[in-house]
Structures are given as structure tokens and as C-alpha cells.
Amino acid sequence: DKIYSEIPHTERFTLVGQRWKALGEDARAPFADEAARLKAEFIQANPPKPKKPKKPLSAYMLYFKDQLSSDKIYSEIPHTERFTLVGQRWKALGEDARAPFADEAARLKAEFIQANPPKPKKPKKPLSAYMLYFKDQLSSDKIYSEI
């Protein structure tokens, strides 16, 4: 018959877990209702952030997508070989052949930047008194003279 507060935390948590598992649905219901209410309040107070828009495809990815959709032979070979073949073809292309993909990628990037302007960077937090002292100690030979 130990006093509850004298039982170590790990044993207390084990006991509570065992009691929870032994409870019936009726006994758990008030806790489940309260948890659902608290969750609803939390979600209302902290709505989910909107998903970030996807970045536009690069010139290589536009080429990759074009190659996979146009060639039927790619459907018969494993993914890793497909990707290798497309990469080899891309490397073999000259600047003239790459130009349409690069132009399209530049256009998509410009549209993306116009529709989603970059957010201003947050200013750095000022240093704490300890960090100012720390930098002062490291910048001088004070710390080394005391060792």
C-alpha cells in the first residue's frame, strides 16, 4: 500500500495504462468526448496551413516528361533503365535541341514567381547577453589566458 505519489513515474504510468485498458467503452466515453471537444477547439484556433504551390518543372524535367509520354518503348523496360536512357539522351542533346525546353522552363518559372512572390526574410533575433559575452570571450585572448 504505497502512497501514489511515492511510486516512481514509470510504475505510475504503467498502472494508469493498465487501468485504461481495463475500462469499458462507457467509462471511456467522457474522456473521448472531452478529447474530441479539445481537438475541435485546437483545429479551429490553429487552422492547417495552406499547401505550398509546387515549383515549376526544370528544362530537364520537361524533356523527361515529354520523352516518357511520347515513346512507347519506355513502357516495356524497368524504371531505372528508363531514367538512365532519358538522362543519356538529354546529355547528348545540343543547345539548340534543349532551347525549347529551357524557354518553357523559364516561362513557367516567371509565371510561378509572379503568382507567388518570395516572402521577405525574417530578421535575425538579437543576441542574448550570454551570447554577447561568449563572442567577446572568444574574440579576445581572455579565455586562453585563464586556461
mmCIF file of N, CA and C in Angstrom:
data_model
loop_
_atom_site.group_PDB
_atom_site.id
_atom_site.type_symbol
_atom_site.label_atom_id
_atom_site.label_comp_id
_atom_site.label_asym_id
_atom_site.label_seq_id
_atom_site.Cartn_x
_atom_site.Cartn_y
_atom_site.Cartn_z
ATOM 1 N N ASP A 1 0.830 -1.200 0.000
ATOM 2 C CA ASP A 1 0.000 0.000 0.000
ATOM 3 C C ASP A 1 0.870 1.257 0.000
ATOM 4 N N LYS A 2 1.545 1.473 -1.078
ATOM 5 C CA LYS A 2 2.361 2.679 -1.204
ATOM 6 C C LYS A 2 1.447 3.866 -1.462
ATOM 7 N N ILE A 3 1.911 5.018 -1.023
ATOM 8 C CA ILE A 3 1.206 6.250 -1.364
ATOM 9 C C ILE A 3 1.492 6.513 -2.843
ATOM 10 N N TYR A 4 0.460 6.907 -3.574
ATOM 11 C CA TYR A 4 0.559 7.052 -5.026
ATOM 12 C C TYR A 4 1.710 7.953 -5.428
ATOM 13 N N SER A 5 1.930 9.052 -4.696
ATOM 14 C CA SER A 5 2.987 9.989 -5.066
ATOM 15 C C SER A 5 4.382 9.418 -4.811
ATOM 16 N N GLU A 6 4.486 8.350 -4.022
ATOM 17 C CA GLU A 6 5.790 7.758 -3.741
ATOM 18 C C GLU A 6 6.181 6.709 -4.782
ATOM 19 N N ILE A 7 5.240 6.307 -5.617
ATOM 20 C CA ILE A 7 5.518 5.319 -6.661
ATOM 21 C C ILE A 7 6.281 6.027 -7.788
ATOM 22 N N PRO A 8 7.339 5.425 -8.302
ATOM 23 C CA PRO A 8 8.076 6.050 -9.413
ATOM 24 C C PRO A 8 7.163 6.292 -10.619
ATOM 25 N N HIS A 9 7.521 7.313 -11.400
ATOM 26 C CA HIS A 9 6.697 7.694 -12.553
ATOM 27 C C HIS A 9 6.460 6.531 -13.505
ATOM 28 N N THR A 10 7.487 5.765 -13.776
ATOM 29 C CA THR A 10 7.326 4.669 -14.741
ATOM 30 C C THR A 10 6.281 3.668 -14.279
ATOM 31 N N GLU A 11 6.279 3.360 -12.986
ATOM 32 C CA GLU A 11 5.280 2.426 -12.457
ATOM 33 C C GLU A 11 3.891 3.043 -12.491
ATOM 34 N N ARG A 12 3.823 4.351 -12.160
ATOM 35 C CA ARG A 12 2.522 5.038 -12.191
ATOM 36 C C ARG A 12 1.934 4.992 -13.596
ATOM 37 N N PHE A 13 2.764 5.291 -14.595
ATOM 38 C CA PHE A 13 2.272 5.307 -15.973
ATOM 39 C C PHE A 13 1.815 3.915 -16.393
ATOM 40 N N THR A 14 2.533 2.901 -15.965
ATOM 41 C CA THR A 14 2.146 1.525 -16.274
ATOM 42 C C THR A 14 0.799 1.201 -15.647
ATOM 43 N N LEU A 15 0.618 1.597 -14.382
ATOM 44 C CA LEU A 15 -0.655 1.344 -13.697
ATOM 45 C C LEU A 15 -1.811 2.048 -14.391
ATOM 46 N N VAL A 16 -1.592 3.308 -14.756
ATOM 47 C CA VAL A 16 -2.653 4.064 -15.423
ATOM 48 C C VAL A 16 -2.987 3.415 -16.765
ATOM 49 N N GLY A 17 -1.970 2.983 -17.502
ATOM 50 C CA GLY A 17 -2.206 2.316 -18.781
ATOM 51 C C GLY A 17 -3.005 1.038 -18.622
ATOM 52 N N GLN A 18 -2.683 0.267 -17.594
ATOM 53 C CA GLN A 18 -3.417 -0.975 -17.343
ATOM 54 C C GLN A 18 -4.866 -0.681 -16.980
ATOM 55 N N ARG A 19 -5.074 0.349 -16.173
ATOM 56 C CA ARG A 19 -6.448 0.713 -15.788
ATOM 57 C C ARG A 19 -7.240 1.183 -17.006
ATOM 58 N N TRP A 20 -6.575 1.944 -17.901
ATOM 59 C CA TRP A 20 -7.250 2.436 -19.102
ATOM 60 C C TRP A 20 -7.697 1.269 -19.975
ATOM 61 N N LYS A 21 -6.821 0.290 -20.147
ATOM 62 C CA LYS A 21 -7.165 -0.876 -20.961
ATOM 63 C C LYS A 21 -8.314 -1.668 -20.348
ATOM 64 N N ALA A 22 -8.415 -1.642 -19.020
ATOM 65 C CA ALA A 22 -9.467 -2.394 -18.336
ATOM 66 C C ALA A 22 -10.813 -1.676 -18.376
ATOM 67 N N LEU A 23 -10.814 -0.359 -18.662
ATOM 68 C CA LEU A 23 -12.070 0.403 -18.700
ATOM 69 C C LEU A 23 -12.936 -0.049 -19.871
ATOM 70 N N GLY A 24 -14.236 -0.014 -19.672
ATOM 71 C CA GLY A 24 -15.173 -0.317 -20.749
ATOM 72 C C GLY A 24 -15.431 0.934 -21.574
ATOM 73 N N GLU A 25 -16.156 0.759 -22.674
ATOM 74 C CA GLU A 25 -16.475 1.880 -23.556
ATOM 75 C C GLU A 25 -17.263 2.970 -22.832
ATOM 76 N N ASP A 26 -18.176 2.573 -21.947
ATOM 77 C CA ASP A 26 -18.989 3.554 -21.225
ATOM 78 C C ASP A 26 -18.128 4.421 -20.317
ATOM 79 N N ALA A 27 -17.156 3.822 -19.668
ATOM 80 C CA ALA A 27 -16.287 4.577 -18.767
ATOM 81 C C ALA A 27 -15.324 5.473 -19.545
ATOM 82 N N ARG A 28 -14.952 5.063 -20.758
ATOM 83 C CA ARG A 28 -14.036 5.863 -21.580
ATOM 84 C C ARG A 28 -14.751 7.017 -22.281
ATOM 85 N N ALA A 29 -16.059 6.929 -22.438
ATOM 86 C CA ALA A 29 -16.828 7.899 -23.220
ATOM 87 C C ALA A 29 -16.619 9.348 -22.786
ATOM 88 N N PRO A 30 -16.673 9.683 -21.472
ATOM 89 C CA PRO A 30 -16.482 11.094 -21.105
ATOM 90 C C PRO A 30 -15.108 11.624 -21.537
ATOM 91 N N PHE A 31 -14.090 10.780 -21.448
ATOM 92 C CA PHE A 31 -12.745 11.206 -21.841
ATOM 93 C C PHE A 31 -12.653 11.381 -23.358
ATOM 94 N N ALA A 32 -13.300 10.479 -24.092
ATOM 95 C CA ALA A 32 -13.298 10.572 -25.549
ATOM 96 C C ALA A 32 -14.036 11.824 -26.014
ATOM 97 N N ASP A 33 -15.163 12.139 -25.352
ATOM 98 C CA ASP A 33 -15.921 13.341 -25.705
ATOM 99 C C ASP A 33 -15.102 14.599 -25.430
ATOM 100 N N GLU A 34 -14.445 14.637 -24.276
ATOM 101 C CA GLU A 34 -13.620 15.795 -23.917
ATOM 102 C C GLU A 34 -12.450 15.937 -24.893
ATOM 103 N N ALA A 35 -11.829 14.822 -25.266
ATOM 104 C CA ALA A 35 -10.713 14.859 -26.213
ATOM 105 C C ALA A 35 -11.181 15.374 -27.572
ATOM 106 N N ALA A 36 -12.359 14.946 -28.013
ATOM 107 C CA ALA A 36 -12.898 15.401 -29.295
ATOM 108 C C ALA A 36 -13.191 16.899 -29.253
ATOM 109 N N ARG A 37 -13.739 17.376 -28.124
ATOM 110 C CA ARG A 37 -14.023 18.807 -27.976
ATOM 111 C C ARG A 37 -12.731 19.617 -28.015
ATOM 112 N N LEU A 38 -11.714 19.159 -27.283
ATOM 113 C CA LEU A 38 -10.436 19.868 -27.249
ATOM 114 C C LEU A 38 -9.764 19.871 -28.622
ATOM 115 N N LYS A 39 -9.885 18.759 -29.337
ATOM 116 C CA LYS A 39 -9.289 18.680 -30.673
ATOM 117 C C LYS A 39 -9.977 19.656 -31.621
ATOM 118 N N ALA A 40 -11.308 19.739 -31.538
ATOM 119 C CA ALA A 40 -12.058 20.667 -32.388
ATOM 120 C C ALA A 40 -11.668 22.109 -32.086
ATOM 121 N N GLU A 41 -11.515 22.440 -30.796
ATOM 122 C CA GLU A 41 -11.083 23.786 -30.411
ATOM 123 C C GLU A 41 -9.696 24.082 -30.967
ATOM 124 N N PHE A 42 -8.806 23.108 -30.861
ATOM 125 C CA PHE A 42 -7.437 23.295 -31.336
ATOM 126 C C PHE A 42 -7.411 23.537 -32.837
ATOM 127 N N ILE A 43 -8.181 22.728 -33.576
ATOM 128 C CA ILE A 43 -8.203 22.872 -35.032
ATOM 129 C C ILE A 43 -8.796 24.215 -35.432
ATOM 130 N N GLN A 44 -9.811 24.662 -34.696
ATOM 131 C CA GLN A 44 -10.417 25.955 -35.004
ATOM 132 C C GLN A 44 -9.441 27.091 -34.691
ATOM 133 N N ALA A 45 -8.703 26.982 -33.592
ATOM 134 C CA ALA A 45 -7.746 28.019 -33.214
ATOM 135 C C ALA A 45 -6.489 27.975 -34.078
ATOM 136 N N ASN A 46 -6.146 26.797 -34.590
ATOM 137 C CA ASN A 46 -4.936 26.621 -35.394
ATOM 138 C C ASN A 46 -5.285 25.944 -36.714
ATOM 139 N N PRO A 47 -5.864 26.695 -37.654
ATOM 140 C CA PRO A 47 -6.244 26.058 -38.916
ATOM 141 C C PRO A 47 -5.002 25.558 -39.651
ATOM 142 N N PRO A 48 -5.141 24.491 -40.428
ATOM 143 C CA PRO A 48 -3.974 23.973 -41.151
ATOM 144 C C PRO A 48 -3.457 24.995 -42.157
ATOM 145 N N LYS A 49 -2.153 25.010 -42.325
ATOM 146 C CA LYS A 49 -1.542 25.940 -43.272
ATOM 147 C C LYS A 49 -1.881 25.492 -44.691
ATOM 148 N N PRO A 50 -2.097 26.456 -45.577
ATOM 149 C CA PRO A 50 -2.348 26.058 -46.964
ATOM 150 C C PRO A 50 -1.089 25.420 -47.548
ATOM 151 N N LYS A 51 -1.290 24.464 -48.438
ATOM 152 C CA LYS A 51 -0.151 23.785 -49.041
ATOM 153 C C LYS A 51 0.597 24.746 -49.958
ATOM 154 N N LYS A 52 1.907 24.624 -49.952
ATOM 155 C CA LYS A 52 2.726 25.454 -50.823
ATOM 156 C C LYS A 52 2.499 25.024 -52.268
ATOM 157 N N PRO A 53 2.475 25.988 -53.184
ATOM 158 C CA PRO A 53 2.336 25.594 -54.590
ATOM 159 C C PRO A 53 3.600 24.877 -55.061
ATOM 160 N N LYS A 54 3.425 23.941 -55.960
ATOM 161 C CA LYS A 54 4.567 23.199 -56.483
ATOM 162 C C LYS A 54 5.416 24.112 -57.363
ATOM 163 N N LYS A 55 6.724 23.916 -57.281
ATOM 164 C CA LYS A 55 7.632 24.690 -58.119
ATOM 165 C C LYS A 55 7.494 24.216 -59.562
ATOM 166 N N PRO A 56 7.778 25.111 -60.515
ATOM 167 C CA PRO A 56 7.663 24.702 -61.918
ATOM 168 C C PRO A 56 8.755 23.698 -62.292
ATOM 169 N N LEU A 57 8.496 22.947 -63.338
ATOM 170 C CA LEU A 57 9.450 21.944 -63.794
ATOM 171 C C LEU A 57 10.659 22.606 -64.452
ATOM 172 N N SER A 58 11.812 21.975 -64.285
ATOM 173 C CA SER A 58 13.035 22.449 -64.935
ATOM 174 C C SER A 58 13.025 22.010 -66.396
ATOM 175 N N ALA A 59 13.999 22.511 -67.165
ATOM 176 C CA ALA A 59 14.093 22.137 -68.578
ATOM 177 C C ALA A 59 14.268 20.627 -68.712
ATOM 178 N N TYR A 60 15.117 20.045 -67.876
ATOM 179 C CA TYR A 60 15.344 18.599 -67.940
ATOM 180 C C TYR A 60 14.065 17.836 -67.620
ATOM 181 N N MET A 61 13.326 18.272 -66.594
ATOM 182 C CA MET A 61 12.101 17.562 -66.218
ATOM 183 C C MET A 61 11.026 17.695 -67.302
ATOM 184 N N LEU A 62 10.974 18.838 -67.980
ATOM 185 C CA LEU A 62 10.039 18.982 -69.097
ATOM 186 C C LEU A 62 10.412 18.008 -70.219
ATOM 187 N N TYR A 63 11.703 17.889 -70.505
ATOM 188 C CA TYR A 63 12.181 16.939 -71.513
ATOM 189 C C TYR A 63 11.852 15.513 -71.091
ATOM 190 N N PHE A 64 12.110 15.212 -69.838
ATOM 191 C CA PHE A 64 11.860 13.881 -69.285
ATOM 192 C C PHE A 64 10.392 13.503 -69.453
ATOM 193 N N LYS A 65 9.516 14.419 -69.074
ATOM 194 C CA LYS A 65 8.074 14.180 -69.177
ATOM 195 C C LYS A 65 7.665 13.975 -70.641
ATOM 196 N N ASP A 66 8.222 14.792 -71.519
ATOM 197 C CA ASP A 66 7.923 14.690 -72.943
ATOM 198 C C ASP A 66 8.386 13.344 -73.504
ATOM 199 N N GLN A 67 9.569 12.915 -73.114
ATOM 200 C CA GLN A 67 10.114 11.653 -73.613
ATOM 201 C C GLN A 67 9.286 10.456 -73.142
ATOM 202 N N LEU A 68 8.925 10.447 -71.881
ATOM 203 C CA LEU A 68 8.172 9.307 -71.354
ATOM 204 C C LEU A 68 6.775 9.220 -71.952
ATOM 205 N N SER A 69 6.179 10.374 -72.262
ATOM 206 C CA SER A 69 4.826 10.339 -72.821
ATOM 207 C C SER A 69 4.838 10.024 -74.318
ATOM 208 N N SER A 70 5.944 10.326 -75.009
ATOM 209 C CA SER A 70 5.956 10.139 -76.462
ATOM 210 C C SER A 70 6.466 8.771 -76.899
ATOM 211 N N ASP A 71 7.398 8.185 -76.157
ATOM 212 C CA ASP A 71 7.979 6.905 -76.574
ATOM 213 C C ASP A 71 7.272 5.731 -75.912
ATOM 214 N N LYS A 72 6.814 4.807 -76.729
ATOM 215 C CA LYS A 72 6.132 3.619 -76.219
ATOM 216 C C LYS A 72 7.124 2.582 -75.703
ATOM 217 N N ILE A 73 8.375 2.645 -76.170
ATOM 218 C CA ILE A 73 9.354 1.634 -75.739
ATOM 219 C C ILE A 73 9.638 1.717 -74.247
ATOM 220 N N TYR A 74 9.437 2.890 -73.664
ATOM 221 C CA TYR A 74 9.728 3.056 -72.244
ATOM 222 C C TYR A 74 8.793 2.239 -71.362
ATOM 223 N N SER A 75 7.628 1.906 -71.869
ATOM 224 C CA SER A 75 6.688 1.153 -71.042
ATOM 225 C C SER A 75 7.112 -0.301 -70.862
ATOM 226 N N GLU A 76 8.037 -0.777 -71.687
ATOM 227 C CA GLU A 76 8.437 -2.181 -71.638
ATOM 228 C C GLU A 76 9.699 -2.433 -70.818
ATOM 229 N N ILE A 77 10.387 -1.388 -70.377
ATOM 230 C CA ILE A 77 11.634 -1.587 -69.625
ATOM 231 C C ILE A 77 11.479 -1.049 -68.203
ATOM 232 N N PRO A 78 12.298 -1.532 -67.271
ATOM 233 C CA PRO A 78 12.192 -1.080 -65.873
ATOM 234 C C PRO A 78 12.458 0.423 -65.723
ATOM 235 N N HIS A 79 11.917 0.990 -64.643
ATOM 236 C CA HIS A 79 12.041 2.428 -64.388
ATOM 237 C C HIS A 79 13.488 2.898 -64.393
ATOM 238 N N THR A 80 14.352 2.186 -63.699
ATOM 239 C CA THR A 80 15.741 2.645 -63.588
ATOM 240 C C THR A 80 16.404 2.747 -64.954
ATOM 241 N N GLU A 81 16.128 1.795 -65.821
ATOM 242 C CA GLU A 81 16.702 1.851 -67.173
ATOM 243 C C GLU A 81 16.089 2.988 -67.980
ATOM 244 N N ARG A 82 14.790 3.208 -67.800
ATOM 245 C CA ARG A 82 14.121 4.323 -68.499
ATOM 246 C C ARG A 82 14.799 5.635 -68.148
ATOM 247 N N PHE A 83 14.980 5.846 -66.840
ATOM 248 C CA PHE A 83 15.545 7.108 -66.377
ATOM 249 C C PHE A 83 16.973 7.277 -66.890
ATOM 250 N N THR A 84 17.719 6.191 -66.924
ATOM 251 C CA THR A 84 19.089 6.246 -67.431
ATOM 252 C C THR A 84 19.098 6.614 -68.912
ATOM 253 N N LEU A 85 18.226 5.987 -69.687
ATOM 254 C CA LEU A 85 18.162 6.274 -71.125
ATOM 255 C C LEU A 85 17.782 7.729 -71.393
ATOM 256 N N VAL A 86 16.786 8.225 -70.679
ATOM 257 C CA VAL A 86 16.364 9.611 -70.883
ATOM 258 C C VAL A 86 17.494 10.559 -70.485
ATOM 259 N N GLY A 87 18.185 10.261 -69.391
ATOM 260 C CA GLY A 87 19.311 11.090 -68.969
ATOM 261 C C GLY A 87 20.425 11.101 -70.000
ATOM 262 N N GLN A 88 20.711 9.952 -70.590
ATOM 263 C CA GLN A 88 21.747 9.875 -71.624
ATOM 264 C C GLN A 88 21.337 10.663 -72.862
ATOM 265 N N ARG A 89 20.064 10.563 -73.230
ATOM 266 C CA ARG A 89 19.574 11.339 -74.380
ATOM 267 C C ARG A 89 19.687 12.840 -74.111
ATOM 268 N N TRP A 90 19.355 13.254 -72.879
ATOM 269 C CA TRP A 90 19.426 14.670 -72.517
ATOM 270 C C TRP A 90 20.866 15.171 -72.621
ATOM 271 N N LYS A 91 21.801 14.389 -72.132
ATOM 272 C CA LYS A 91 23.210 14.788 -72.187
ATOM 273 C C LYS A 91 23.702 14.877 -73.628
ATOM 274 N N ALA A 92 23.166 14.034 -74.493
ATOM 275 C CA ALA A 92 23.590 14.018 -75.893
ATOM 276 C C ALA A 92 22.974 15.158 -76.703
ATOM 277 N N LEU A 93 21.911 15.776 -76.202
ATOM 278 C CA LEU A 93 21.256 16.864 -76.934
ATOM 279 C C LEU A 93 22.162 18.086 -76.995
ATOM 280 N N GLY A 94 22.083 18.790 -78.099
ATOM 281 C CA GLY A 94 22.809 20.046 -78.235
ATOM 282 C C GLY A 94 22.002 21.187 -77.638
ATOM 283 N N GLU A 95 22.619 22.354 -77.595
ATOM 284 C CA GLU A 95 21.946 23.534 -77.038
ATOM 285 C C GLU A 95 20.687 23.886 -77.830
ATOM 286 N N ASP A 96 20.746 23.727 -79.142
ATOM 287 C CA ASP A 96 19.583 24.056 -79.981
ATOM 288 C C ASP A 96 18.392 23.161 -79.657
ATOM 289 N N ALA A 97 18.649 21.893 -79.423
ATOM 290 C CA ALA A 97 17.564 20.956 -79.112
ATOM 291 C C ALA A 97 17.031 21.174 -77.701
ATOM 292 N N ARG A 98 17.889 21.656 -76.808
ATOM 293 C CA ARG A 98 17.458 21.920 -75.427
ATOM 294 C C ARG A 98 16.709 23.245 -75.302
ATOM 295 N N ALA A 99 16.906 24.152 -76.242
ATOM 296 C CA ALA A 99 16.358 25.507 -76.152
ATOM 297 C C ALA A 99 14.849 25.552 -75.914
ATOM 298 N N PRO A 100 14.022 24.776 -76.636
ATOM 299 C CA PRO A 100 12.575 24.872 -76.383
ATOM 300 C C PRO A 100 12.202 24.506 -74.941
ATOM 301 N N PHE A 101 12.895 23.525 -74.390
ATOM 302 C CA PHE A 101 12.611 23.115 -73.010
ATOM 303 C C PHE A 101 13.084 24.181 -72.022
ATOM 304 N N ALA A 102 14.234 24.784 -72.311
ATOM 305 C CA ALA A 102 14.760 25.840 -71.444
ATOM 306 C C ALA A 102 13.850 27.065 -71.488
ATOM 307 N N ASP A 103 13.352 27.407 -72.682
ATOM 308 C CA ASP A 103 12.450 28.552 -72.812
ATOM 309 C C ASP A 103 11.150 28.310 -72.052
ATOM 310 N N GLU A 104 10.608 27.107 -72.199
ATOM 311 C CA GLU A 104 9.363 26.767 -71.492
ATOM 312 C C GLU A 104 9.579 26.790 -69.982
ATOM 313 N N ALA A 105 10.719 26.275 -69.527
ATOM 314 C CA ALA A 105 11.026 26.279 -68.093
ATOM 315 C C ALA A 105 11.152 27.708 -67.578
ATOM 316 N N ALA A 106 11.787 28.584 -68.354
ATOM 317 C CA ALA A 106 11.935 29.987 -67.949
ATOM 318 C C ALA A 106 10.569 30.668 -67.873
ATOM 319 N N ARG A 107 9.698 30.367 -68.850
ATOM 320 C CA ARG A 107 8.351 30.953 -68.844
ATOM 321 C C ARG A 107 7.566 30.484 -67.626
ATOM 322 N N LEU A 108 7.629 29.180 -67.337
ATOM 323 C CA LEU A 108 6.912 28.638 -66.178
ATOM 324 C C LEU A 108 7.449 29.219 -64.871
ATOM 325 N N LYS A 109 8.764 29.394 -64.801
ATOM 326 C CA LYS A 109 9.367 29.957 -63.593
ATOM 327 C C LYS A 109 8.930 31.407 -63.398
ATOM 328 N N ALA A 110 8.892 32.182 -64.490
ATOM 329 C CA ALA A 110 8.454 33.577 -64.402
ATOM 330 C C ALA A 110 6.998 33.660 -63.941
ATOM 331 N N GLU A 111 6.149 32.784 -64.484
ATOM 332 C CA GLU A 111 4.741 32.755 -64.058
ATOM 333 C C GLU A 111 4.634 32.398 -62.579
ATOM 334 N N PHE A 112 5.422 31.425 -62.156
ATOM 335 C CA PHE A 112 5.398 30.985 -60.762
ATOM 336 C C PHE A 112 5.819 32.118 -59.828
ATOM 337 N N ILE A 113 6.889 32.815 -60.185
ATOM 338 C CA ILE A 113 7.387 33.906 -59.337
ATOM 339 C C ILE A 113 6.375 35.043 -59.290
ATOM 340 N N GLN A 114 5.733 35.319 -60.419
ATOM 341 C CA GLN A 114 4.733 36.387 -60.440
ATOM 342 C C GLN A 114 3.515 36.012 -59.593
ATOM 343 N N ALA A 115 3.097 34.768 -59.663
ATOM 344 C CA ALA A 115 1.930 34.317 -58.899
ATOM 345 C C ALA A 115 2.259 34.100 -57.424
ATOM 346 N N ASN A 116 3.520 33.796 -57.118
ATOM 347 C CA ASN A 116 3.944 33.507 -55.744
ATOM 348 C C ASN A 116 5.200 34.301 -55.412
ATOM 349 N N PRO A 117 5.053 35.599 -55.123
ATOM 350 C CA PRO A 117 6.254 36.380 -54.827
ATOM 351 C C PRO A 117 6.954 35.840 -53.580
ATOM 352 N N PRO A 118 8.286 35.912 -53.556
ATOM 353 C CA PRO A 118 9.003 35.390 -52.385
ATOM 354 C C PRO A 118 8.666 36.192 -51.132
ATOM 355 N N LYS A 119 8.574 35.482 -50.021
ATOM 356 C CA LYS A 119 8.272 36.143 -48.758
ATOM 357 C C LYS A 119 9.527 36.842 -48.248
ATOM 358 N N PRO A 120 9.354 37.993 -47.593
ATOM 359 C CA PRO A 120 10.547 38.644 -47.037
ATOM 360 C C PRO A 120 11.140 37.789 -45.922
ATOM 361 N N LYS A 121 12.458 37.802 -45.827
ATOM 362 C CA LYS A 121 13.120 37.009 -44.800
ATOM 363 C C LYS A 121 12.871 37.628 -43.435
ATOM 364 N N LYS A 122 12.757 36.752 -42.429
ATOM 365 C CA LYS A 122 12.565 37.225 -41.066
ATOM 366 C C LYS A 122 13.880 37.805 -40.562
ATOM 367 N N PRO A 123 13.804 38.897 -39.799
ATOM 368 C CA PRO A 123 15.054 39.431 -39.251
ATOM 369 C C PRO A 123 15.609 38.490 -38.190
ATOM 370 N N LYS A 124 16.931 38.500 -38.039
ATOM 371 C CA LYS A 124 17.557 37.662 -37.028
ATOM 372 C C LYS A 124 17.209 38.191 -35.648
ATOM 373 N N LYS A 125 17.058 37.261 -34.703
ATOM 374 C CA LYS A 125 16.808 37.661 -33.325
ATOM 375 C C LYS A 125 18.077 38.294 -32.772
ATOM 376 N N PRO A 126 17.933 39.291 -31.897
ATOM 377 C CA PRO A 126 19.137 39.876 -31.308
ATOM 378 C C PRO A 126 19.816 38.862 -30.386
ATOM 379 N N LEU A 127 21.123 38.998 -30.230
ATOM 380 C CA LEU A 127 21.878 38.083 -29.383
ATOM 381 C C LEU A 127 21.536 38.299 -27.917
ATOM 382 N N SER A 128 21.550 37.215 -27.162
ATOM 383 C CA SER A 128 21.307 37.305 -25.722
ATOM 384 C C SER A 128 22.561 37.839 -25.044
ATOM 385 N N ALA A 129 22.420 38.211 -23.775
ATOM 386 C CA ALA A 129 23.561 38.719 -23.017
ATOM 387 C C ALA A 129 24.665 37.669 -22.965
ATOM 388 N N TYR A 130 24.289 36.410 -22.773
ATOM 389 C CA TYR A 130 25.284 35.342 -22.713
ATOM 390 C C TYR A 130 26.028 35.213 -24.036
ATOM 391 N N MET A 131 25.300 35.264 -25.151
ATOM 392 C CA MET A 131 25.954 35.113 -26.449
ATOM 393 C C MET A 131 26.880 36.289 -26.739
ATOM 394 N N LEU A 132 26.496 37.501 -26.320
ATOM 395 C CA LEU A 132 27.389 38.650 -26.483
ATOM 396 C C LEU A 132 28.665 38.443 -25.677
ATOM 397 N N TYR A 133 28.519 37.969 -24.435
ATOM 398 C CA TYR A 133 29.672 37.682 -23.583
ATOM 399 C C TYR A 133 30.523 36.585 -24.210
ATOM 400 N N PHE A 134 29.877 35.547 -24.710
ATOM 401 C CA PHE A 134 30.564 34.412 -25.318
ATOM 402 C C PHE A 134 31.407 34.875 -26.507
ATOM 403 N N LYS A 135 30.820 35.688 -27.392
ATOM 404 C CA LYS A 135 31.551 36.199 -28.547
ATOM 405 C C LYS A 135 32.716 37.076 -28.112
ATOM 406 N N ASP A 136 32.491 37.881 -27.067
ATOM 407 C CA ASP A 136 33.558 38.745 -26.556
ATOM 408 C C ASP A 136 34.718 37.903 -26.047
ATOM 409 N N GLN A 137 34.395 36.834 -25.335
ATOM 410 C CA GLN A 137 35.442 35.975 -24.780
ATOM 411 C C GLN A 137 36.210 35.249 -25.885
ATOM 412 N N LEU A 138 35.506 34.786 -26.895
ATOM 413 C CA LEU A 138 36.173 34.068 -27.978
ATOM 414 C C LEU A 138 36.987 34.992 -28.874
ATOM 415 N N SER A 139 36.513 36.226 -29.044
ATOM 416 C CA SER A 139 37.212 37.138 -29.946
ATOM 417 C C SER A 139 38.507 37.667 -29.336
ATOM 418 N N SER A 140 38.591 37.651 -28.031
ATOM 419 C CA SER A 140 39.819 38.116 -27.382
ATOM 420 C C SER A 140 40.597 36.914 -26.865
ATOM 421 N N ASP A 141 41.754 37.176 -26.320
ATOM 422 C CA ASP A 141 42.577 36.100 -25.769
ATOM 423 C C ASP A 141 42.275 35.875 -24.297
ATOM 424 N N LYS A 142 41.204 36.475 -23.783
ATOM 425 C CA LYS A 142 40.883 36.351 -22.358
ATOM 426 C C LYS A 142 40.683 34.893 -21.964
ATOM 427 N N ILE A 143 39.973 34.165 -22.803
ATOM 428 C CA ILE A 143 39.637 32.783 -22.452
ATOM 429 C C ILE A 143 40.879 31.893 -22.426
ATOM 430 N N TYR A 144 41.843 32.200 -23.291
ATOM 431 C CA TYR A 144 43.044 31.367 -23.365
ATOM 432 C C TYR A 144 44.053 31.702 -22.275
ATOM 433 N N SER A 145 44.018 32.929 -21.786
ATOM 434 C CA SER A 145 44.977 33.312 -20.745
ATOM 435 C C SER A 145 44.627 32.688 -19.404
ATOM 436 N N GLU A 146 43.374 32.295 -19.224
ATOM 437 C CA GLU A 146 42.951 31.723 -17.943
ATOM 438 C C GLU A 146 43.084 30.205 -17.917
ATOM 439 N N ILE A 147 43.383 29.598 -19.035
ATOM 440 C CA ILE A 147 43.473 28.127 -19.081
ATOM 441 C C ILE A 147 44.827 27.668 -18.607
#
